[in-house]
PDB file of N, CA and C in Angstrom:
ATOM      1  N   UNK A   1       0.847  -1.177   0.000  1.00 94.00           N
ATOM      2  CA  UNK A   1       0.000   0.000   0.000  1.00 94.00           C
ATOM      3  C   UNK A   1       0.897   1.245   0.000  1.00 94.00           C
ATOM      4  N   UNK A   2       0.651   2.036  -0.636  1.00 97.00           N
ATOM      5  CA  UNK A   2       1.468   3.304  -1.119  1.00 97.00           C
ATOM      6  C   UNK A   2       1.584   4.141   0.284  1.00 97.00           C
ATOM      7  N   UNK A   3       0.151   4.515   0.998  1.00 98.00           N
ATOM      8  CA  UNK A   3       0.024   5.472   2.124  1.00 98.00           C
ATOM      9  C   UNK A   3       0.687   4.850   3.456  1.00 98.00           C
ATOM     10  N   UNK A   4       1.124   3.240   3.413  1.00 98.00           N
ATOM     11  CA  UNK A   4       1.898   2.559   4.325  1.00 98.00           C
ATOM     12  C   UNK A   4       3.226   2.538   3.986  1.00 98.00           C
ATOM     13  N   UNK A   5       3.711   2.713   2.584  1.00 98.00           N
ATOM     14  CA  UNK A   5       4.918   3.437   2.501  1.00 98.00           C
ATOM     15  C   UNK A   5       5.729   4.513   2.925  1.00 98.00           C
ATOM     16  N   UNK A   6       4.787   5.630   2.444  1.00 98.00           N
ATOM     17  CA  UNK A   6       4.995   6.509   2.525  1.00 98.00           C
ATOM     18  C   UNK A   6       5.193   6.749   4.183  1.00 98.00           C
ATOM     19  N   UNK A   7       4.083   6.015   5.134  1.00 98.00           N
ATOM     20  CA  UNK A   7       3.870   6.594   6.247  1.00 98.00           C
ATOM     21  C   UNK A   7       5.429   6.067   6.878  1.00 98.00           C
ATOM     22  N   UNK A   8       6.042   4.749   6.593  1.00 98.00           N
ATOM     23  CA  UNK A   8       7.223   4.161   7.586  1.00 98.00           C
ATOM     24  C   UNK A   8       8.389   5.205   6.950  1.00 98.00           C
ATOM     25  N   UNK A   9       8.200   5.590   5.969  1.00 98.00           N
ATOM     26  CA  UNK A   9       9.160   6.416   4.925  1.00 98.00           C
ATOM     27  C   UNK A   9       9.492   7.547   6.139  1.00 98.00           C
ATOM     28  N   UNK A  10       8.200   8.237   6.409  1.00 98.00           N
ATOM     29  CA  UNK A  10       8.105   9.605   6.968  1.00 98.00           C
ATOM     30  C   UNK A  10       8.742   9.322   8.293  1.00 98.00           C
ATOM     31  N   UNK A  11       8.514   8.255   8.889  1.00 98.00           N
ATOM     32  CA  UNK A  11       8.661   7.796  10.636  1.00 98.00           C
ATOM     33  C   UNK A  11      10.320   7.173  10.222  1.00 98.00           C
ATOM     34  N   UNK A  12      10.681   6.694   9.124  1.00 97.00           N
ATOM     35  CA  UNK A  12      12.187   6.548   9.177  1.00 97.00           C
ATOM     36  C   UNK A  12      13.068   7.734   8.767  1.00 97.00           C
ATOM     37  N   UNK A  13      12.558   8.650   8.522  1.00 97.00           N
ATOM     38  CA  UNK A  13      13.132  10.132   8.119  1.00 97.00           C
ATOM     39  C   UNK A  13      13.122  10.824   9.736  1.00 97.00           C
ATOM     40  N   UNK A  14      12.137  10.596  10.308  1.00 97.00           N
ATOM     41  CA  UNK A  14      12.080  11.400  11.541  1.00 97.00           C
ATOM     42  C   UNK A  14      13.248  10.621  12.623  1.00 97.00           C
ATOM     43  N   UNK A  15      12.924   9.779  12.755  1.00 96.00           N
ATOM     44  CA  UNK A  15      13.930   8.490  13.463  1.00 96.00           C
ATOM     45  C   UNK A  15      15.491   9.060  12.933  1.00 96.00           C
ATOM     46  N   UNK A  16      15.866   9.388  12.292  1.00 94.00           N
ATOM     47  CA  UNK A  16      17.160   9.942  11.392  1.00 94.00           C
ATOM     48  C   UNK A  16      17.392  11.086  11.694  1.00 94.00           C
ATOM     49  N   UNK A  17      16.349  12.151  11.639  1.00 95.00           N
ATOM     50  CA  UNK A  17      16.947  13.392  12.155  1.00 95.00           C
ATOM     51  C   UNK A  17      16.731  13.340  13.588  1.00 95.00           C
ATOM     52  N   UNK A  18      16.362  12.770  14.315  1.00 95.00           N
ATOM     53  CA  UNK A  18      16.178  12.407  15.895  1.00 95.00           C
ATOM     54  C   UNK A  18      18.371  11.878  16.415  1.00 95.00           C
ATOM     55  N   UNK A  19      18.291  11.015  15.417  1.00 93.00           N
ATOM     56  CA  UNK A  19      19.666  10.441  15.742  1.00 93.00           C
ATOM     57  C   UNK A  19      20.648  11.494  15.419  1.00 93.00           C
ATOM     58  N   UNK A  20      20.586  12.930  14.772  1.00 92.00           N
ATOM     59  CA  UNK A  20      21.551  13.563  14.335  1.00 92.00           C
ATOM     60  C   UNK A  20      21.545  14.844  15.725  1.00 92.00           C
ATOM     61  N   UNK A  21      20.728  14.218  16.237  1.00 92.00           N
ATOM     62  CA  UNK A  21      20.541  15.510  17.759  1.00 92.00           C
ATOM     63  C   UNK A  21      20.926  14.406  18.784  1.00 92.00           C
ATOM     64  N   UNK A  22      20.864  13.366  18.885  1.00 91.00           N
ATOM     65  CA  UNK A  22      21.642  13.339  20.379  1.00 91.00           C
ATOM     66  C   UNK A  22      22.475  12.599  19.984  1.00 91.00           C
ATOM     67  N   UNK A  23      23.372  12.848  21.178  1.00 87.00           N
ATOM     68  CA  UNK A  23      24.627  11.986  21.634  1.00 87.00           C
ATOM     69  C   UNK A  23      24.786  10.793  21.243  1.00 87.00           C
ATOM     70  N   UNK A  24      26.004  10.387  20.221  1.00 80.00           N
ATOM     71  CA  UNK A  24      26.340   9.067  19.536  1.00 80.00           C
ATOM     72  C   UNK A  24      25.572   9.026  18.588  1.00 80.00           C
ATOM     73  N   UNK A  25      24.348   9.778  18.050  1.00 64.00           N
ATOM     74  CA  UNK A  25      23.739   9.344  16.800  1.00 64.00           C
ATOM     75  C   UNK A  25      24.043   9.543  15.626  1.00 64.00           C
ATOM     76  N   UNK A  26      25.094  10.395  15.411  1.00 66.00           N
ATOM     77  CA  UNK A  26      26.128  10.295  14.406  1.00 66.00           C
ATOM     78  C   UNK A  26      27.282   9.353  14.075  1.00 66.00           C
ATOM     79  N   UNK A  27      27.073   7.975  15.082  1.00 70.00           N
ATOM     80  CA  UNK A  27      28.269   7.150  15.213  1.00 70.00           C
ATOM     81  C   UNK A  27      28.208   5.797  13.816  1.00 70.00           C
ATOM     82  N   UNK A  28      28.825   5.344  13.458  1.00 73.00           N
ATOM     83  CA  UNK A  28      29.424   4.997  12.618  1.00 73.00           C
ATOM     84  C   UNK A  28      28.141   3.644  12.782  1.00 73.00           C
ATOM     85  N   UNK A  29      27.718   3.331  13.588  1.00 86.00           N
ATOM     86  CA  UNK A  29      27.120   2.272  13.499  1.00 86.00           C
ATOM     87  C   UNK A  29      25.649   2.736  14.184  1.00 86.00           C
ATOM     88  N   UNK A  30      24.509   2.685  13.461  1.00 88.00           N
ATOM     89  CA  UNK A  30      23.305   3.137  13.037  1.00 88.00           C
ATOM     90  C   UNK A  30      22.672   2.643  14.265  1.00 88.00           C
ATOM     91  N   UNK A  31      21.982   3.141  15.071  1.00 91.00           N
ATOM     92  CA  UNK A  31      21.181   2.874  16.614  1.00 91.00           C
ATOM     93  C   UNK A  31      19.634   2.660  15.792  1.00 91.00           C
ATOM     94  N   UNK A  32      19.104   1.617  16.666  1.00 93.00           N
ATOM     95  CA  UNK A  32      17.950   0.778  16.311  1.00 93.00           C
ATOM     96  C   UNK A  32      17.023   2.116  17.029  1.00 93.00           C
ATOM     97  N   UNK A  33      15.770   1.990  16.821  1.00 95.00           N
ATOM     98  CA  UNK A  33      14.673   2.484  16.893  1.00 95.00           C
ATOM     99  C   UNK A  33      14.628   3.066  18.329  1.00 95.00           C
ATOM    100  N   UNK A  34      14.729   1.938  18.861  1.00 96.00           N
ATOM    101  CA  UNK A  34      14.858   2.062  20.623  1.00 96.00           C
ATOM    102  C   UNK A  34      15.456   2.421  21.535  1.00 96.00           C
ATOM    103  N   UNK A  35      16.925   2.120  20.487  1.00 94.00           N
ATOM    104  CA  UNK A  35      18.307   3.133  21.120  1.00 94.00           C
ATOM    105  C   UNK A  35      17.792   4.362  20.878  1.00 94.00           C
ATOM    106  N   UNK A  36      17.389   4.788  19.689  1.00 94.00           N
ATOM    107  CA  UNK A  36      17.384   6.316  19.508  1.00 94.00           C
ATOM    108  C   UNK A  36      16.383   6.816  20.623  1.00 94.00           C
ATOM    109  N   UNK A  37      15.262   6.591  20.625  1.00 95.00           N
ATOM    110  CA  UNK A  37      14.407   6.694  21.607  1.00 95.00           C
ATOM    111  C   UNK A  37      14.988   7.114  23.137  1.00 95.00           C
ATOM    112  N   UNK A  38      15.851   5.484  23.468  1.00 95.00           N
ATOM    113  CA  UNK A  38      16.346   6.156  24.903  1.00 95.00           C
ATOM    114  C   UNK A  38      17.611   7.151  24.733  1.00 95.00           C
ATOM    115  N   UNK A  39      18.086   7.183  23.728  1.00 94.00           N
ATOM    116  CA  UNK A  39      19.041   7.757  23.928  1.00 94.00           C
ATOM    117  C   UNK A  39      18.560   9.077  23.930  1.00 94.00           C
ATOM    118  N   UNK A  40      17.796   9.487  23.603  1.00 95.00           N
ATOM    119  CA  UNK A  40      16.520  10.724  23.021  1.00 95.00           C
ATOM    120  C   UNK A  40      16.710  11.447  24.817  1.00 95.00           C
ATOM    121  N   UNK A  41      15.587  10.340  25.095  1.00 96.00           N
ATOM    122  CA  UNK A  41      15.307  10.414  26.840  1.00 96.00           C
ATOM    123  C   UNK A  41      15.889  11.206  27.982  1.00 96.00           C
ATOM    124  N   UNK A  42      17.187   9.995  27.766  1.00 95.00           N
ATOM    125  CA  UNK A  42      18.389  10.240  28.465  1.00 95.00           C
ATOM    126  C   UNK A  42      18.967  11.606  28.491  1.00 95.00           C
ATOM    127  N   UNK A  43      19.251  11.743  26.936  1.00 95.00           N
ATOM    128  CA  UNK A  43      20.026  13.557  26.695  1.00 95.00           C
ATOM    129  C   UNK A  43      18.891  14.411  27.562  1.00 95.00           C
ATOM    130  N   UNK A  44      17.347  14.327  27.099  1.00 96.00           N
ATOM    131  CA  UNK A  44      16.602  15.200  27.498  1.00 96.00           C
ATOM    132  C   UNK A  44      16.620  15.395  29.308  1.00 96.00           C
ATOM    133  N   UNK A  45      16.732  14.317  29.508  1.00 97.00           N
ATOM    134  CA  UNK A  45      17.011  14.201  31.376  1.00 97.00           C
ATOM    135  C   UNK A  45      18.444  14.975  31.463  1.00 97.00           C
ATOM    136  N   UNK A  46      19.410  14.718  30.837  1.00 95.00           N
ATOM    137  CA  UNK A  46      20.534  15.370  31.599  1.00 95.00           C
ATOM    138  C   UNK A  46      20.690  16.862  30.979  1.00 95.00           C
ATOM    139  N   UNK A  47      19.946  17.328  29.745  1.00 96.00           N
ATOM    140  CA  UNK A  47      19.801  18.642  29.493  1.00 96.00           C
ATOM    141  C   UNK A  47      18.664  19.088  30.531  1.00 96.00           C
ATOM    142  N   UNK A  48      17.901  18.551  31.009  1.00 97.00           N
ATOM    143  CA  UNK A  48      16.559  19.226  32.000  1.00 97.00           C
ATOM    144  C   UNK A  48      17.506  19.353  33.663  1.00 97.00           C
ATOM    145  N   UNK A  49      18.163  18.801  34.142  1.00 96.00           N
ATOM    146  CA  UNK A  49      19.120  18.710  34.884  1.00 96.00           C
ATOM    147  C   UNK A  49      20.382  19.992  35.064  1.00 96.00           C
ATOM    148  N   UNK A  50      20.946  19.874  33.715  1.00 96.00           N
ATOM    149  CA  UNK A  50      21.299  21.371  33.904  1.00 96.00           C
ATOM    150  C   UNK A  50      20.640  22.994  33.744  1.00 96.00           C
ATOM    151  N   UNK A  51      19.681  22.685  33.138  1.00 95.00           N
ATOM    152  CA  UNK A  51      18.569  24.135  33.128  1.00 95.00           C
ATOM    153  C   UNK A  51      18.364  23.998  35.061  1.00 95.00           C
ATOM    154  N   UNK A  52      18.152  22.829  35.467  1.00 94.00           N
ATOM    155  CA  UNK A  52      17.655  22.959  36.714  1.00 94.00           C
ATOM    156  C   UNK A  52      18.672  23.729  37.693  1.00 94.00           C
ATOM    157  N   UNK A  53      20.129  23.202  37.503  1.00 93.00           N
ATOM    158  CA  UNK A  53      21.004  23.671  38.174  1.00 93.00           C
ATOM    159  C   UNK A  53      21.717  24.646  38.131  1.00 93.00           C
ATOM    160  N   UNK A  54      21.236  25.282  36.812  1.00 91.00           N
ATOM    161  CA  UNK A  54      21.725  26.605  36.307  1.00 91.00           C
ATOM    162  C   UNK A  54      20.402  27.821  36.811  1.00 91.00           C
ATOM    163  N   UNK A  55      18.931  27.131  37.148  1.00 90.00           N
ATOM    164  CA  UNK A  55      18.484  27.957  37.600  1.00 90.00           C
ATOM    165  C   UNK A  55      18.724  28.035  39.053  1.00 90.00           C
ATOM    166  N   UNK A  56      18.863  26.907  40.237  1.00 88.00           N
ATOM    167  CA  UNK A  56      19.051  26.915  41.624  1.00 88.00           C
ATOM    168  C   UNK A  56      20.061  27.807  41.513  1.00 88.00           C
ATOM    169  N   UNK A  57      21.386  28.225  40.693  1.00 87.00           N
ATOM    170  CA  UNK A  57      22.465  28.633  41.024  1.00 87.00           C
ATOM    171  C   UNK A  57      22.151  30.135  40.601  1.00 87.00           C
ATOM    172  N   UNK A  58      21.567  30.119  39.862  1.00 86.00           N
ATOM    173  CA  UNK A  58      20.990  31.788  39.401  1.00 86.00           C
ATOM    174  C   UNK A  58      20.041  32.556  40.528  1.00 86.00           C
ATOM    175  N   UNK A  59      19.008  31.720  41.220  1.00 83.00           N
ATOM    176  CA  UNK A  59      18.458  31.722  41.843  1.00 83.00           C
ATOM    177  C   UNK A  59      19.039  32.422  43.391  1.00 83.00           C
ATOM    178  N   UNK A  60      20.542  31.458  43.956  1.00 80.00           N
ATOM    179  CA  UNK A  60      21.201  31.688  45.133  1.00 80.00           C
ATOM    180  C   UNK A  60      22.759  32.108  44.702  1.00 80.00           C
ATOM    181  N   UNK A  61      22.877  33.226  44.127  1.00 72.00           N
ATOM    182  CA  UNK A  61      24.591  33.521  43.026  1.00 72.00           C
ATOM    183  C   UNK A  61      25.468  33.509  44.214  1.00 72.00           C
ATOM    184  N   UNK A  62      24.987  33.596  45.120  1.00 72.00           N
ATOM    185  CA  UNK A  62      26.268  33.764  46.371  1.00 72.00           C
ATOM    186  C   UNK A  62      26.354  32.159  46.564  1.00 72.00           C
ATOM    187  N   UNK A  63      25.913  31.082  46.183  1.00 63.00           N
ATOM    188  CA  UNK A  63      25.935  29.896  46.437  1.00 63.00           C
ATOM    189  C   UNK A  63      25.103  29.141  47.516  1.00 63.00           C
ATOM    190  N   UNK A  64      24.607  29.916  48.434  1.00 64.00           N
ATOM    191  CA  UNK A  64      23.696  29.435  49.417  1.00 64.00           C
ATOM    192  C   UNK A  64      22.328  28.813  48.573  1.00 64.00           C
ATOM    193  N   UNK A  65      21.880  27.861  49.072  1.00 57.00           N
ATOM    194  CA  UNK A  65      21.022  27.202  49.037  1.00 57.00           C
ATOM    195  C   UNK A  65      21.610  25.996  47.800  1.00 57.00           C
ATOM    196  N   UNK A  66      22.201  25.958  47.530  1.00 51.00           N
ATOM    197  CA  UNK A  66      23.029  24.633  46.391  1.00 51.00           C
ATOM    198  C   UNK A  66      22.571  23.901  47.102  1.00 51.00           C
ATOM    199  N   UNK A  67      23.161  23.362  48.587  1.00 53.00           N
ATOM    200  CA  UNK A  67      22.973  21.896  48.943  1.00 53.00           C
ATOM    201  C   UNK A  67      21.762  20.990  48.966  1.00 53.00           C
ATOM    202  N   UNK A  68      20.537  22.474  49.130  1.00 50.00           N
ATOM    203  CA  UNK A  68      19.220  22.236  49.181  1.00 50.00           C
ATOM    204  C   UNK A  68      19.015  21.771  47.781  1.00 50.00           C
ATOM    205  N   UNK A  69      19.419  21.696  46.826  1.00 49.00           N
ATOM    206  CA  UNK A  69      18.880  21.466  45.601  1.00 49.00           C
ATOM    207  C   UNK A  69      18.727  19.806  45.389  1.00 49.00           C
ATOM    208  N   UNK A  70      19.664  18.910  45.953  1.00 50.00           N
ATOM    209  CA  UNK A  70      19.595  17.613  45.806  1.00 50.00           C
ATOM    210  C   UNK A  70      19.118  17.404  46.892  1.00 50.00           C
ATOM    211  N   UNK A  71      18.546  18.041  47.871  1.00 48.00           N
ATOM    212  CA  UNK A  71      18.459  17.401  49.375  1.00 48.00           C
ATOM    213  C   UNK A  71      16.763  17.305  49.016  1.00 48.00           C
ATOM    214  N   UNK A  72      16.380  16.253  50.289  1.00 46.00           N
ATOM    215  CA  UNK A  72      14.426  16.073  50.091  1.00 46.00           C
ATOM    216  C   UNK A  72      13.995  15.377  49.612  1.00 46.00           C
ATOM    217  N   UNK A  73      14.490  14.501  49.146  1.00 44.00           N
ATOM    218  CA  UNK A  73      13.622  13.181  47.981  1.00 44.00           C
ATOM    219  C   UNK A  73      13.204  13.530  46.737  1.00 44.00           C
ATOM    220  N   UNK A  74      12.867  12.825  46.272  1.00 46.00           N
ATOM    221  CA  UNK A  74      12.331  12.921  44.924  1.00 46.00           C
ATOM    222  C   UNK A  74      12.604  14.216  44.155  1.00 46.00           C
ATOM    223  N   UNK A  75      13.797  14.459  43.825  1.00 45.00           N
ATOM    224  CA  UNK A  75      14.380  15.849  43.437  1.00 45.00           C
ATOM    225  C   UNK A  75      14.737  15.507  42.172  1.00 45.00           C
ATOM    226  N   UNK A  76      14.459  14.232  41.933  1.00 45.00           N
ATOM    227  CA  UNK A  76      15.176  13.880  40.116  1.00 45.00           C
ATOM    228  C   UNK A  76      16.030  13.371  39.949  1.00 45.00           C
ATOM    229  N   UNK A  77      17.134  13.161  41.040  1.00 42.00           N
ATOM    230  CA  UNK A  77      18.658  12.564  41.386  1.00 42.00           C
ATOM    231  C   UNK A  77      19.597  13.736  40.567  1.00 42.00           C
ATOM    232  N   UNK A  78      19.404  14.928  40.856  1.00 37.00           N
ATOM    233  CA  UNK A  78      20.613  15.729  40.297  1.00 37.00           C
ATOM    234  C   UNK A  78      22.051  15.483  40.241  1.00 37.00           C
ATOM    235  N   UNK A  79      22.467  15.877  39.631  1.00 42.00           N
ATOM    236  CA  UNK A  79      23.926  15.163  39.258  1.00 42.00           C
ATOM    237  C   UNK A  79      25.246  16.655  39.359  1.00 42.00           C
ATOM    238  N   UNK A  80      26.298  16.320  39.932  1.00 39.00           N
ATOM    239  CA  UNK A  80      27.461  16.922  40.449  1.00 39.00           C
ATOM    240  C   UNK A  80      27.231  18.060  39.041  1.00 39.00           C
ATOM    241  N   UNK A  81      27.140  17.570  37.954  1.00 42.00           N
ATOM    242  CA  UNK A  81      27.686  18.634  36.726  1.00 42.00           C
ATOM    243  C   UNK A  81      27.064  20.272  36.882  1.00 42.00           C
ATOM    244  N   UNK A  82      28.064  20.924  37.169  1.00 40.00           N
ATOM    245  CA  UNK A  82      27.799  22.461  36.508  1.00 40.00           C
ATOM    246  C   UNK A  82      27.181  23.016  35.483  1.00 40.00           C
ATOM    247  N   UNK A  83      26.625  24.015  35.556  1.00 38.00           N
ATOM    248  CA  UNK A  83      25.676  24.627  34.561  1.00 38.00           C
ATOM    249  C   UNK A  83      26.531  24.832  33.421  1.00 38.00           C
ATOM    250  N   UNK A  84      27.842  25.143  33.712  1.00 43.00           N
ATOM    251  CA  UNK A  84      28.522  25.433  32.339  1.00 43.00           C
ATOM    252  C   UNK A  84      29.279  23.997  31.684  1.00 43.00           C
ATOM    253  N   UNK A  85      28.764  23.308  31.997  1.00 45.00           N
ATOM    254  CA  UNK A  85      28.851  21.669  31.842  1.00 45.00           C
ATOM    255  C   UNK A  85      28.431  21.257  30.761  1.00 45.00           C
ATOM    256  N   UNK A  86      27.355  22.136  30.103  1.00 45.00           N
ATOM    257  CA  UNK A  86      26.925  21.560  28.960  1.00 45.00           C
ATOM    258  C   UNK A  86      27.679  21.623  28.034  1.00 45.00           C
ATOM    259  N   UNK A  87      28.786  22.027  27.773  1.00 47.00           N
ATOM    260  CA  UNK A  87      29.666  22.010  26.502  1.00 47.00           C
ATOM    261  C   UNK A  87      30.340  20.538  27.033  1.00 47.00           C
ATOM    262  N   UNK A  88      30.172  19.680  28.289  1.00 51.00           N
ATOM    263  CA  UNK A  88      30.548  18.501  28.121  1.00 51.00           C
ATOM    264  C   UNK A  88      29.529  17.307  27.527  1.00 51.00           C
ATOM    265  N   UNK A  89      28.335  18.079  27.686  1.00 56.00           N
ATOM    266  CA  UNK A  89      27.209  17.133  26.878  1.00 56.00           C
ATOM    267  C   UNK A  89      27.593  16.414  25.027  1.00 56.00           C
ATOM    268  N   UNK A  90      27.993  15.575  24.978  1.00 52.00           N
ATOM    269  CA  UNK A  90      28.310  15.344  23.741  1.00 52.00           C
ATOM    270  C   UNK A  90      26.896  15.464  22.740  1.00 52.00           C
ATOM    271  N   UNK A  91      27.298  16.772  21.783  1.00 54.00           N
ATOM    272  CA  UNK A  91      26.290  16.577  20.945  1.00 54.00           C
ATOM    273  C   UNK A  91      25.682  17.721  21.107  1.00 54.00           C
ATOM    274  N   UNK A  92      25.599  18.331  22.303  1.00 54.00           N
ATOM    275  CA  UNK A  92      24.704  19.542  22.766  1.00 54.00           C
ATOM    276  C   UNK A  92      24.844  20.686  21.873  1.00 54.00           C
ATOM    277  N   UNK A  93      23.727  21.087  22.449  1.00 51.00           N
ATOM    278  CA  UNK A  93      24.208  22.595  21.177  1.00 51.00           C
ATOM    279  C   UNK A  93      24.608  23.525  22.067  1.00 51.00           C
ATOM    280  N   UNK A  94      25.455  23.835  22.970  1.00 49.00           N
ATOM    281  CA  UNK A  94      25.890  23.988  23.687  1.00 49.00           C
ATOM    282  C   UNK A  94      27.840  24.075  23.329  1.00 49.00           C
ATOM    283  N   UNK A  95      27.546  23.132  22.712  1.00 49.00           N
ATOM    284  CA  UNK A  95      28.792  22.215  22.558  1.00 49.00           C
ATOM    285  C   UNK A  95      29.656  23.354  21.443  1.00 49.00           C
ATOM    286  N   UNK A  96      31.144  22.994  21.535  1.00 43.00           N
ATOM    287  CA  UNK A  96      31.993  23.826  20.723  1.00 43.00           C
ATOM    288  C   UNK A  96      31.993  22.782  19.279  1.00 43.00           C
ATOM    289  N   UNK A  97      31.464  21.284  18.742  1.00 45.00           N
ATOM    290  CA  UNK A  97      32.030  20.472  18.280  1.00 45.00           C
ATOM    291  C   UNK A  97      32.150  21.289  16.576  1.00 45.00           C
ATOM    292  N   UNK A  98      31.317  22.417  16.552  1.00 38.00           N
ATOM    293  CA  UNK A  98      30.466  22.995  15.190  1.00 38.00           C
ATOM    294  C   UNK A  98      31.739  23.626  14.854  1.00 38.00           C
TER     295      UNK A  98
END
């Protein structure tokens, strides 16, 4: 069927430019459907992570209140990386790689 062509056509074009935005999807060996997906995920969690920690730190510039940011439960599991960290995000646009 032509419109079932066309449609996996469109969803394997999108799947492709999905892999050219995150991390490793430019790698030499082509990530399945699912990789791209989590790998999708993943970037989006550790880019939402630093917006978070770049706002707590904007928020307290003298540094007070940082510790509070991972403290309390269910906080997301924030992670050590600095706001200006994202140029270590591979892939980020952020990134110097351009």
């Amino acid at each position: 069927n032509e419109r079932e062509r066309n449609r996996v056509r469109l969803v394997n074009l999108g799947f492709a430019a999905l892999r050219q935005h995150v991390p490793h999807g430019a790698a030499s060996k082509k990530m399945s459907k699912v990789e791209t997906l989590r790998s999708a995920v993943e970037y989006i969690r550790a880019l939402q992570r630093l917006l978070d920690e770049h706002d707590a730190a904007a928020a307290f510039p003298d540094g007070r209140g940082r510790a509070a940011v991972g403290e309390g439960g269910g906080g997301g599991g924030y992670s050590s990386a600095s706001p200006s960290s994202a140029s270590s995000v591979p892939g980020s646009p952020c990134s110097s790689e351009e």
